[in-house]
mmCIF file of C-alpha atoms in Angstrom:
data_model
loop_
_atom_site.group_PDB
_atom_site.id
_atom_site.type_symbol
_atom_site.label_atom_id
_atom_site.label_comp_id
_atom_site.label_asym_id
_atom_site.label_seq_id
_atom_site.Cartn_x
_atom_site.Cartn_y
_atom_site.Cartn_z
ATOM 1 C CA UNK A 1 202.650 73.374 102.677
ATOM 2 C CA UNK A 2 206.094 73.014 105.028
ATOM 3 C CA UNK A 3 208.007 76.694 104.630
ATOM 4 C CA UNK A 4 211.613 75.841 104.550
ATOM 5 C CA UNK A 5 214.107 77.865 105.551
ATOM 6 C CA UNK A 6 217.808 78.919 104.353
ATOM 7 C CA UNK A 7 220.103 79.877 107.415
ATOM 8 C CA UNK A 8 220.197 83.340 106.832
ATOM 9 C CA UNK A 9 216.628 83.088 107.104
ATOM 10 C CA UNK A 10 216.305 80.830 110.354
ATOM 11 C CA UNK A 11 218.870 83.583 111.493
ATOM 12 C CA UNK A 12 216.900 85.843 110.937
ATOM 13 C CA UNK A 13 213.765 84.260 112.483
ATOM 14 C CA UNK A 14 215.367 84.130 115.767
ATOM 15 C CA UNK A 15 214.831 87.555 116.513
ATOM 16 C CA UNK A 16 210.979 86.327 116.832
ATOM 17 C CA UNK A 17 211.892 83.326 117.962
ATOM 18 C CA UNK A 18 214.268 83.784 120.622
ATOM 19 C CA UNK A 19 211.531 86.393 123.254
ATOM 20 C CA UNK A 20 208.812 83.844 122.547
ATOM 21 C CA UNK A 21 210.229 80.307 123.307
ATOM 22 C CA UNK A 22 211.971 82.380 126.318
ATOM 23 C CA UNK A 23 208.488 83.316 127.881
ATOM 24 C CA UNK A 24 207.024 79.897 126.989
ATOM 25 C CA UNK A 25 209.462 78.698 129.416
ATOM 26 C CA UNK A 26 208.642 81.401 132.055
ATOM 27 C CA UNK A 27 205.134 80.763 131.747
ATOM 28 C CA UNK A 28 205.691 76.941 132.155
ATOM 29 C CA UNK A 29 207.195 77.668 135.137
ATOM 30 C CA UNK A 30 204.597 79.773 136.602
ATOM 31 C CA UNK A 31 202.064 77.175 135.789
ATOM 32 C CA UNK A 32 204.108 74.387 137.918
ATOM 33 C CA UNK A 33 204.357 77.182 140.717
ATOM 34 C CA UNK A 34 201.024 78.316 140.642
ATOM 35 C CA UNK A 35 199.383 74.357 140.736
ATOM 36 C CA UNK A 36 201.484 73.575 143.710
ATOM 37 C CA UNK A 37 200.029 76.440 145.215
ATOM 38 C CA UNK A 38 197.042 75.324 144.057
ATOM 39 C CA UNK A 39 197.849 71.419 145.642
ATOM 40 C CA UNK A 40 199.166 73.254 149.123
ATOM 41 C CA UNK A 41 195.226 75.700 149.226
ATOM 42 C CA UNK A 42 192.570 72.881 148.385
ATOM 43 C CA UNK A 43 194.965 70.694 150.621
ATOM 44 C CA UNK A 44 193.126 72.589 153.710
ATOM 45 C CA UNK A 45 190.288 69.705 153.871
ATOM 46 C CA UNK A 46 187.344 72.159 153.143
ATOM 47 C CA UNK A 47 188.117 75.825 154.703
ATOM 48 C CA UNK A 48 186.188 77.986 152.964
ATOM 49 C CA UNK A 49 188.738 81.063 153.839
ATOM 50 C CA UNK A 50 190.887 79.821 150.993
ATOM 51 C CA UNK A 51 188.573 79.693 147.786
ATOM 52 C CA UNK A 52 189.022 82.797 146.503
ATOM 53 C CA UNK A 53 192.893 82.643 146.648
ATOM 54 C CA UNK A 54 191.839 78.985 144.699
ATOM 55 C CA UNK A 55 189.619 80.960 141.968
ATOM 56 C CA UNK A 56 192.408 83.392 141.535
ATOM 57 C CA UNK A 57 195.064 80.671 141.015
ATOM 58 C CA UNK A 58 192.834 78.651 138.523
ATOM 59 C CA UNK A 59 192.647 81.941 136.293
ATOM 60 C CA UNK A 60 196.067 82.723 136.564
ATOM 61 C CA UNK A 61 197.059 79.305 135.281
ATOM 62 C CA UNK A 62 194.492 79.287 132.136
ATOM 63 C CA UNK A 63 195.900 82.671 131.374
ATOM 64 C CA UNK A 64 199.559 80.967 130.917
ATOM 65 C CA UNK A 65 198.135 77.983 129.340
ATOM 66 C CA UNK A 66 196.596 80.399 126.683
ATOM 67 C CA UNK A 67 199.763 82.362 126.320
ATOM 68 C CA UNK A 68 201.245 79.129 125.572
ATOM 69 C CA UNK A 69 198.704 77.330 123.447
ATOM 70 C CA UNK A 70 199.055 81.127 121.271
ATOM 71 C CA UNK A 71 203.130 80.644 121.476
ATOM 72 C CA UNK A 72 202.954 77.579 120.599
ATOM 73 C CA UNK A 73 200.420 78.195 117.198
ATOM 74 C CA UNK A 74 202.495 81.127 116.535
ATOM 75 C CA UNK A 75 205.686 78.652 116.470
ATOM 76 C CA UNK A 76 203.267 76.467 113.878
ATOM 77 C CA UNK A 77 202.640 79.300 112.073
ATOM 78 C CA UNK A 78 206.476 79.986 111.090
ATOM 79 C CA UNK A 79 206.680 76.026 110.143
ATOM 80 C CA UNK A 80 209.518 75.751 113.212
ATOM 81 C CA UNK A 81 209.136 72.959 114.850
ATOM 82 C CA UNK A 82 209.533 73.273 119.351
ATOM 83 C CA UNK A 83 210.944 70.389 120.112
ATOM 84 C CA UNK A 84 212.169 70.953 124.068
ATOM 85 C CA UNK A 85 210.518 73.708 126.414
ATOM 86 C CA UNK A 86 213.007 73.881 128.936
ATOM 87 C CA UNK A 87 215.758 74.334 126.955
ATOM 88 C CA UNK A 88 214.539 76.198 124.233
ATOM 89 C CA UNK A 89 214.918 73.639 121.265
ATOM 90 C CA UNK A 90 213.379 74.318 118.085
ATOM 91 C CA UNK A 91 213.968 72.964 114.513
ATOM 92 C CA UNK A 92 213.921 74.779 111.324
ATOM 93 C CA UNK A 93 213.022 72.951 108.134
ATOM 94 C CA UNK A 94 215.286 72.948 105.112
ATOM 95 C CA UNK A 95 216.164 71.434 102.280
ATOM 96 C CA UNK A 96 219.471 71.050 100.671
ATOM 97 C CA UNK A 97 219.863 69.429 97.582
ATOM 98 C CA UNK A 98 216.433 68.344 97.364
ATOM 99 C CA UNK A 99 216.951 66.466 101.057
ATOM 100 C CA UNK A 100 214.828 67.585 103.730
ATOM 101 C CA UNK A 101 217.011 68.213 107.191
ATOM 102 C CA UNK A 102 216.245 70.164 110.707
ATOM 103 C CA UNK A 103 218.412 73.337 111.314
ATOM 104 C CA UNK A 104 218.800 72.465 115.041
ATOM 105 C CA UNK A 105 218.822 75.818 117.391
ATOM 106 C CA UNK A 106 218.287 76.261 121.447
ATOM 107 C CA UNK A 107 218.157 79.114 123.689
ATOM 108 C CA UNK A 108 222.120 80.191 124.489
ATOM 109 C CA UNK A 109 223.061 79.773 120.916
ATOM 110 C CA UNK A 110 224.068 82.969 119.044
ATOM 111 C CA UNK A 111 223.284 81.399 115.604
ATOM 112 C CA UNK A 112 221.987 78.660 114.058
ATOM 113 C CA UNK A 113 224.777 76.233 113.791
ATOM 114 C CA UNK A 114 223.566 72.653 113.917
ATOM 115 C CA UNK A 115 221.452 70.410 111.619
ATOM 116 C CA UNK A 116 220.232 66.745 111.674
ATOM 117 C CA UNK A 117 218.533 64.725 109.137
ATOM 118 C CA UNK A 118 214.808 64.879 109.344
ATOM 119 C CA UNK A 119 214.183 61.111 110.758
ATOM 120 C CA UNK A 120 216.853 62.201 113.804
ATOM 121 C CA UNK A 121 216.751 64.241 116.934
ATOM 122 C CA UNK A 122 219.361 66.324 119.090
ATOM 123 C CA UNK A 123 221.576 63.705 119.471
ATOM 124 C CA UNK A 124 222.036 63.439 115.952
ATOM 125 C CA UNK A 125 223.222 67.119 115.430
ATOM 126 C CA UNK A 126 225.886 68.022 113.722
ATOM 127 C CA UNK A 127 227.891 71.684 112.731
ATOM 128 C CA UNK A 128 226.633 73.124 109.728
ATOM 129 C CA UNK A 129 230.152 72.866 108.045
ATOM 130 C CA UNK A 130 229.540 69.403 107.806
ATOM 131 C CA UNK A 131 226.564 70.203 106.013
ATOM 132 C CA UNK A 132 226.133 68.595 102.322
#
């Protein structure tokens, strides 16, 4: 069953939110780092000198994938919806009167201030005064 939130409660949320979509990003970016290191070290046409750097690279980028896969369940497990990675976009569900909508948030934003109707994306946002 969907959770849906209220703002005060997406609000609040954010607090939980905010540290977790901001190291999904880091580690994202680690893991595009790390496999062009990765490209650059088996790129040596068979020296041997390199493979443990290789094993060591490998583990560091299934460690970030699991800290994402977990981010990413935990995210699931709130019933908010990540929409964008890179710029921290998640949606909160909601309903108001009876009508399920997205309380649209990104990293950057104090607040949640935005919403869209469910069928719609970002471009579709809207303030929340507008809201009815």
């Amino acid at each position: 069953m969907t959770r849906f939130y209220d703002i005060d409660e997406a609000d609040a949320r954010l607090a939980e939110v905010r540290p977790l979509l901001e190291a999904l990003r880091a580690d994202r970016d680690e893991i595009a780092r790390r496999q062009g290191d990765l490209a650059r070290l088996r790129g040596t046409n068979g020296d041997t000198s390199h493979a443990q750097a290789i094993v060591e690279e490998e583990a560091a980028i299934r460690r970030a994938v699991e800290r994402m896969e977990a981010a990413v369940a935990r995210l699931a497990s709130w019933d908010v919806a990540l929409r964008d990675i890179g710029s921290g976009l998640v949606d909160f569900p909601a309903l108001v009167s009876g009508r399920p909508v997205w309380l649209c948030w990104r990293l950057g934003e104090d607040a949640v201030a935005w919403w869209h109707e469910f069928d719609r994306g970002f471009d579709s946002r809207r303030p929340l005064a507008e809201l009815a």
